Coordinates of C-alpha atoms in Angstrom, one line a residue:
M172 CA -38.5 175.2 -107.4
K173 CA -40.0 171.7 -107.1
F174 CA -41.7 170.9 -103.8
L175 CA -40.3 167.9 -102.1
D176 CA -41.3 166.9 -98.6
Q177 CA -39.7 163.5 -98.2
A178 CA -36.2 162.2 -98.8
K179 CA -34.1 159.2 -97.8
I180 CA -30.4 159.8 -97.3
Y181 CA -27.3 158.0 -96.1
I182 CA -25.1 159.6 -93.6
R183 CA -21.7 158.6 -92.3
S184 CA -19.3 160.2 -89.7
G185 CA -15.6 160.3 -90.4
N186 CA -13.1 157.7 -89.1
G187 CA -10.5 158.8 -86.6
G188 CA -7.0 159.4 -87.9
G189 CA -4.3 156.8 -87.1
G190 CA -1.6 157.4 -84.5
S191 CA 2.0 157.8 -85.7
V192 CA 4.9 155.5 -84.9
S193 CA 7.9 157.8 -84.9
F194 CA 11.2 158.3 -83.1
R195 CA 13.2 161.4 -82.6
R196 CA 16.4 161.3 -84.6
E197 CA 18.5 164.4 -84.4
K198 CA 22.2 164.9 -84.5
F199 CA 23.8 165.2 -81.1
I200 CA 20.6 164.0 -79.3
P201 CA 21.2 160.3 -78.5
E202 CA 18.2 158.1 -77.5
G203 CA 15.7 160.6 -78.6
G204 CA 12.8 158.3 -77.9
P205 CA 9.3 158.0 -79.4
D206 CA 7.6 161.2 -80.7
G207 CA 4.6 159.9 -82.7
G208 CA 1.5 162.2 -82.5
D209 CA -2.1 161.2 -82.1
G210 CA -4.6 161.0 -85.0
G211 CA -7.3 163.6 -85.4
R212 CA -11.0 163.0 -84.6
G213 CA -13.3 162.2 -87.5
G214 CA -15.9 164.7 -88.6
D215 CA -19.4 164.7 -87.1
V216 CA -22.7 164.8 -89.0
W217 CA -25.0 167.6 -87.9
I218 CA -28.5 168.7 -88.9
E219 CA -29.6 172.4 -88.6
A220 CA -33.0 174.0 -89.2
V221 CA -32.6 177.3 -91.1
E222 CA -35.0 179.9 -92.3
G223 CA -35.6 180.6 -96.0
L224 CA -36.1 176.9 -97.0
N225 CA -39.5 175.3 -97.7
T226 CA -38.5 172.1 -99.5
L227 CA -36.1 169.2 -99.3
I228 CA -35.2 169.4 -103.0
D229 CA -31.5 169.7 -102.0
Y230 CA -31.6 166.0 -101.0
R231 CA -33.3 164.8 -104.2
Y232 CA -30.2 164.5 -106.3
R233 CA -27.6 163.9 -103.6
Q234 CA -28.3 161.1 -101.1
H235 CA -24.9 160.3 -99.6
F236 CA -23.2 162.6 -97.0
R237 CA -19.9 161.6 -95.5
A238 CA -17.9 163.5 -93.0
Q239 CA -14.1 163.8 -93.4
T240 CA -11.7 161.3 -91.9
G241 CA -9.4 162.7 -89.2
H242 CA -5.8 163.5 -90.3
H243 CA -3.2 161.0 -89.2
G244 CA -0.6 161.9 -86.5
Q245 CA 3.0 162.6 -87.5
G246 CA 6.4 162.7 -86.0
R247 CA 7.6 165.4 -83.6
Q248 CA 4.4 164.8 -81.6
M249 CA 2.3 166.5 -84.2
H250 CA -1.3 165.6 -83.7
G251 CA -3.6 165.2 -86.7
A252 CA -6.3 167.8 -87.4
K253 CA -10.0 167.0 -86.9
G254 CA -12.0 166.0 -90.0
D255 CA -14.4 168.5 -91.4
D256 CA -18.1 168.1 -90.3
V257 CA -21.1 167.7 -92.5
V258 CA -24.0 170.0 -91.8
L259 CA -27.4 169.1 -93.3
K260 CA -29.4 172.3 -93.6
V261 CA -33.2 171.7 -93.6
P262 CA -36.4 173.7 -93.5
V263 CA -38.0 174.4 -90.1
G264 CA -40.5 171.7 -89.4
T265 CA -38.4 168.8 -90.7
E266 CA -38.5 165.5 -88.9
V267 CA -35.7 163.0 -88.9
L268 CA -36.9 159.5 -88.9
D269 CA -35.1 156.1 -88.6
E270 CA -34.9 153.8 -91.6
D271 CA -38.2 152.2 -90.6
K272 CA -39.9 155.6 -91.4
D273 CA -41.8 155.4 -88.2
T274 CA -39.4 156.2 -85.3
V275 CA -38.9 160.0 -85.0
L276 CA -35.3 160.7 -84.0
V277 CA -35.3 164.5 -84.1
D278 CA -37.9 167.2 -84.7
M279 CA -36.4 170.4 -86.1
D280 CA -39.3 172.6 -84.9
H281 CA -37.6 176.0 -84.7
A282 CA -35.0 178.0 -86.6
G283 CA -31.5 177.7 -85.3
K284 CA -31.9 174.2 -83.8
R285 CA -28.8 172.2 -84.3
V286 CA -28.4 168.5 -83.4
R287 CA -25.5 166.0 -83.9
L288 CA -26.8 162.9 -85.6
L289 CA -23.5 160.9 -85.8
A290 CA -20.3 161.4 -83.9
G291 CA -16.9 161.0 -85.6
G292 CA -14.5 158.3 -84.5
N293 CA -11.8 159.1 -82.0
G294 CA -8.2 159.5 -83.3
G295 CA -5.7 156.8 -82.5
W296 CA -2.9 157.3 -80.0
G297 CA 0.7 157.7 -81.3
N298 CA 3.5 155.6 -79.9
T299 CA 4.4 158.5 -77.5
R300 CA 1.4 157.5 -75.4
F301 CA 2.8 154.0 -74.8
K302 CA 6.3 154.8 -73.5
G303 CA 7.0 153.9 -69.9
P304 CA 9.7 152.6 -67.6
V305 CA 9.4 149.1 -69.0
N306 CA 8.8 149.9 -72.7
R307 CA 11.1 152.8 -73.5
A308 CA 10.7 152.5 -77.3
P309 CA 7.2 151.3 -78.2
T310 CA 6.8 150.5 -81.9
H311 CA 3.0 150.4 -82.2
A312 CA 0.2 153.0 -82.3
N313 CA -3.6 152.8 -82.3
P314 CA -5.6 153.1 -85.5
G315 CA -8.4 155.6 -85.6
Q316 CA -11.9 154.6 -84.4
E317 CA -14.4 153.8 -87.1
G318 CA -17.2 156.3 -87.7
E319 CA -20.9 155.6 -87.6
E320 CA -23.3 155.2 -90.5
R321 CA -27.0 154.9 -91.0
W322 CA -29.9 155.6 -93.4
I323 CA -32.4 158.2 -92.3
W324 CA -35.6 159.7 -93.7
L325 CA -36.2 163.4 -93.8
R326 CA -39.9 164.4 -93.7
L327 CA -41.0 168.0 -93.9
K328 CA -44.1 169.2 -92.1
L329 CA -44.7 172.9 -92.9
I330 CA -45.0 175.2 -89.9
A331 CA -48.4 177.0 -90.1
D332 CA -50.9 178.3 -87.6
V333 CA -54.0 177.6 -89.6
G334 CA -54.8 174.9 -92.3
L335 CA -57.3 174.9 -95.1
A336 CA -59.2 171.7 -95.8
G337 CA -61.9 170.8 -98.3
L338 CA -62.8 168.9 -101.4
P339 CA -61.1 169.7 -104.7
N340 CA -62.4 173.0 -106.2
A341 CA -63.7 174.1 -102.8
G342 CA -62.0 177.4 -103.4
K343 CA -59.1 177.0 -101.0
S344 CA -56.5 178.5 -103.3
T345 CA -58.7 181.4 -104.2
F346 CA -59.3 182.0 -100.5
L347 CA -55.5 181.8 -99.8
A348 CA -54.8 184.4 -102.5
A349 CA -57.5 186.7 -101.1
V350 CA -56.2 186.7 -97.6
S351 CA -52.4 186.7 -98.2
A352 CA -49.8 187.7 -100.7
A353 CA -49.5 184.1 -101.9
R354 CA -50.3 183.4 -105.5
P355 CA -51.3 179.7 -105.9
K356 CA -52.5 178.4 -109.2
V357 CA -56.3 178.7 -109.6
A358 CA -58.2 176.9 -112.3
D359 CA -61.7 175.3 -112.9
Y360 CA -60.7 171.7 -112.7
P361 CA -60.1 169.3 -109.8
F362 CA -56.6 168.9 -108.2
T363 CA -55.3 172.2 -109.4
T364 CA -53.3 172.4 -106.2
L365 CA -50.7 169.6 -106.3
T366 CA -48.4 170.8 -103.5
P367 CA -49.0 172.7 -100.3
N368 CA -48.9 176.5 -100.3
L369 CA -48.2 178.9 -97.5
G370 CA -49.4 182.4 -97.0
V371 CA -49.0 185.0 -94.3
V372 CA -52.1 186.8 -93.1
D373 CA -51.7 190.3 -91.8
L374 CA -54.9 191.4 -89.9
S375 CA -53.0 194.3 -88.4
A376 CA -49.5 195.3 -87.4
T377 CA -49.7 193.0 -84.3
E378 CA -52.0 190.3 -85.7
R379 CA -50.2 187.9 -88.1
F380 CA -50.3 184.2 -88.7
V381 CA -49.4 181.6 -91.3
I382 CA -52.0 179.7 -93.3
A383 CA -51.5 176.5 -95.2
D384 CA -53.4 175.3 -98.3
I385 CA -53.0 171.6 -99.1
P386 CA -54.3 169.6 -102.1
G387 CA -58.0 168.7 -101.9
L388 CA -59.2 165.5 -100.4
I389 CA -61.7 163.1 -101.9
E390 CA -63.6 160.1 -100.4
G391 CA -61.2 157.2 -99.8
A392 CA -58.1 159.5 -99.6
H393 CA -56.9 157.5 -96.5
E394 CA -56.8 154.5 -98.8
G395 CA -54.8 156.3 -101.5
A396 CA -57.6 157.7 -103.6
G397 CA -56.8 160.9 -105.4
L398 CA -53.6 162.4 -104.0
G399 CA -54.2 160.5 -100.8
T400 CA -53.5 161.9 -97.4
R401 CA -49.8 162.4 -97.8
F402 CA -50.0 166.2 -97.6
L403 CA -52.2 166.1 -94.4
G404 CA -49.0 166.0 -92.4
H405 CA -48.4 169.7 -93.3
V406 CA -51.5 170.7 -91.2
E407 CA -50.7 168.4 -88.2
R408 CA -48.9 171.3 -86.4
T409 CA -51.7 173.9 -87.0
G410 CA -53.8 175.2 -84.2
C411 CA -57.1 175.0 -86.2
L412 CA -58.6 174.1 -89.5
I413 CA -60.7 176.2 -91.8
H414 CA -63.0 173.8 -93.6
L415 CA -64.2 175.3 -96.8
I416 CA -67.3 173.8 -98.5
D417 CA -68.4 174.8 -102.0
A418 CA -71.8 176.3 -101.6
T419 CA -72.7 175.8 -105.3
Q420 CA -72.7 172.0 -105.1
D421 CA -75.9 170.1 -104.5
D422 CA -75.1 168.3 -101.3
V423 CA -73.1 170.4 -98.9
V424 CA -73.7 168.0 -96.0
E425 CA -72.1 165.1 -97.8
A426 CA -69.1 167.2 -98.6
W427 CA -68.7 168.0 -94.9
R428 CA -69.0 164.3 -94.0
I429 CA -66.4 163.2 -96.5
I430 CA -63.7 165.6 -95.2
R431 CA -64.6 164.9 -91.6
G432 CA -64.3 161.1 -92.3
E433 CA -60.9 161.5 -93.9
L434 CA -59.6 163.6 -91.1
E435 CA -60.8 161.0 -88.5
A436 CA -59.3 158.2 -90.6
Y437 CA -55.9 159.9 -90.9
G438 CA -55.6 160.3 -87.1
Q439 CA -52.7 162.3 -85.6
G440 CA -55.2 164.4 -83.8
L441 CA -56.5 166.2 -86.9
G442 CA -60.1 165.1 -86.1
D443 CA -59.9 166.8 -82.7
K444 CA -58.5 170.2 -83.9
P445 CA -60.9 173.2 -83.7
E446 CA -62.8 173.5 -87.0
I447 CA -64.0 176.7 -88.5
L448 CA -66.8 175.8 -90.9
A449 CA -67.3 178.1 -93.9
L450 CA -69.6 178.0 -96.9
N451 CA -67.5 179.4 -99.8
K452 CA -68.6 180.9 -103.1
V453 CA -71.8 182.3 -101.6
D454 CA -71.6 185.2 -104.1
A455 CA -73.1 182.8 -106.6
L456 CA -76.2 182.0 -104.5
T457 CA -79.4 183.8 -103.8
P458 CA -80.2 184.8 -100.2
E459 CA -82.8 182.0 -100.0
L460 CA -80.2 179.3 -101.1
R461 CA -77.6 180.7 -98.7
A462 CA -80.0 180.3 -95.7
E463 CA -81.1 176.9 -96.8
K464 CA -77.6 175.4 -97.2
A465 CA -76.4 177.1 -94.0
A466 CA -79.3 175.5 -92.1
E467 CA -78.5 172.1 -93.6
L468 CA -74.9 172.3 -92.4
E469 CA -75.8 173.7 -89.0
A470 CA -78.1 170.7 -88.4
V471 CA -75.3 168.1 -88.9
A472 CA -72.3 170.1 -87.7
G473 CA -73.9 171.6 -84.7
R474 CA -72.6 175.2 -85.4
T475 CA -73.5 178.0 -87.8
P476 CA -71.1 178.1 -90.8
F477 CA -69.6 181.3 -91.9
L478 CA -70.7 182.6 -95.3
V479 CA -67.7 183.7 -97.4
S480 CA -66.6 184.4 -100.9
G481 CA -62.9 184.4 -101.8
V482 CA -63.7 186.3 -105.0
S483 CA -65.8 189.2 -103.6
G484 CA -64.2 189.1 -100.1
E485 CA -67.5 188.8 -98.4
G486 CA -67.2 187.3 -94.9
V487 CA -63.4 186.7 -95.2
T488 CA -62.5 189.0 -92.3
A489 CA -64.9 187.3 -90.0
V490 CA -63.3 183.9 -90.7
L491 CA -59.8 185.2 -90.2
R492 CA -60.8 186.8 -86.9
A493 CA -62.2 183.4 -85.7
A494 CA -59.0 181.7 -86.8
W495 CA -56.9 184.3 -85.1
A496 CA -58.8 183.7 -81.8
E497 CA -57.9 180.0 -82.1
V498 CA -54.3 180.8 -82.8
L499 CA -54.1 183.0 -79.7
K500 CA -55.6 180.1 -77.6
R501 CA -53.0 177.8 -78.9
R502 CA -50.2 180.3 -78.0
G503 CA -51.7 180.7 -74.6
E504 CA -52.6 184.3 -75.1
A505 CA -55.9 186.0 -74.4
P506 CA -58.3 185.8 -77.3
P507 CA -59.7 189.1 -78.6
S508 CA -63.0 190.5 -77.2
D509 CA -66.2 189.8 -79.0
D510 CA -67.1 193.5 -78.6
E511 CA -67.0 195.3 -81.9
D512 CA -65.1 198.2 -80.4
D513 CA -62.3 195.9 -79.2
L514 CA -61.6 194.4 -82.6
G515 CA -59.8 197.5 -83.8
Q516 CA -59.4 198.9 -87.2
I517 CA -57.8 196.5 -89.7
E518 CA -54.6 198.1 -91.0
T519 CA -53.5 197.8 -94.5
T520 CA -50.0 197.7 -96.0
P521 CA -49.3 200.8 -98.0
G522 CA -49.5 199.9 -101.6
G523 CA -50.4 196.3 -100.8
W524 CA -53.4 194.1 -100.3
A525 CA -55.8 193.8 -97.3
P526 CA -57.9 190.9 -96.1

């Protein structure tokens, strides 16, 4: 399925049905009087966040959504039925923006959330409503009220607890495949990852969180270089970022500075999120080179980086534990103890993988 995280659509609620002008005419009933029914209400436009969706591809080939017009009233005081509603089903994490693509109207941040975007028009009154002592035989009825219409943008921001950041070929997809059941494409050329990927990390039966891998950033991404910063929106909701740096490159400090600069330039609080720094691909380095590059990073970042390898699995669990502690802080729960005895035994899924 093609990944699509933005879509512009037109929505319109239904018009109200018109009231009826009718008179009761039956044999042996003189002066039957008016009996026109009211028109039905027009259909509404709703949006609902549902589980099981992770793309807005349903709105790529259909951009117009119109609710049904209310049914017209009829004689014998029969009121028209309400028009059918339109329900837009979107993935959890979808934002509804105004046509200016800046004003957020609704944030569908949890499954089951349902919001009415446009209300249908009221149905018109039939001539029965207008009879009185003076006007005993009204010959007019109200038309239905017009529905509402507007253009809106749908923008998807994936719901994840932890985000992966780094330059292209920093090993983010390999790391995601090593810690979860996700199987992103892995290749030895830049920009292998073209769309975000999600994976679920199971540290134990009670320790589970979602991790997001986005396409790599390069210098000038905030100005549109490479794939730009479009996909950074998918890590805006995360509690922390795991910043992976390729330990095999010559200047690891410059790689760190590039990503930090792009996060700061993007804004939206990404630069202030807790950052877990990790030197990746250390399985290809000698112990001396590991220590040297780790010392260089620590000097500029102010903290000791984790030494990890997505291929061999070295240091992966320590990084995940650090990320899990940040997730718990964000959820307002107590972080795990630093004592080794309190970490517990990592449980594995029978017949499955383990971090």
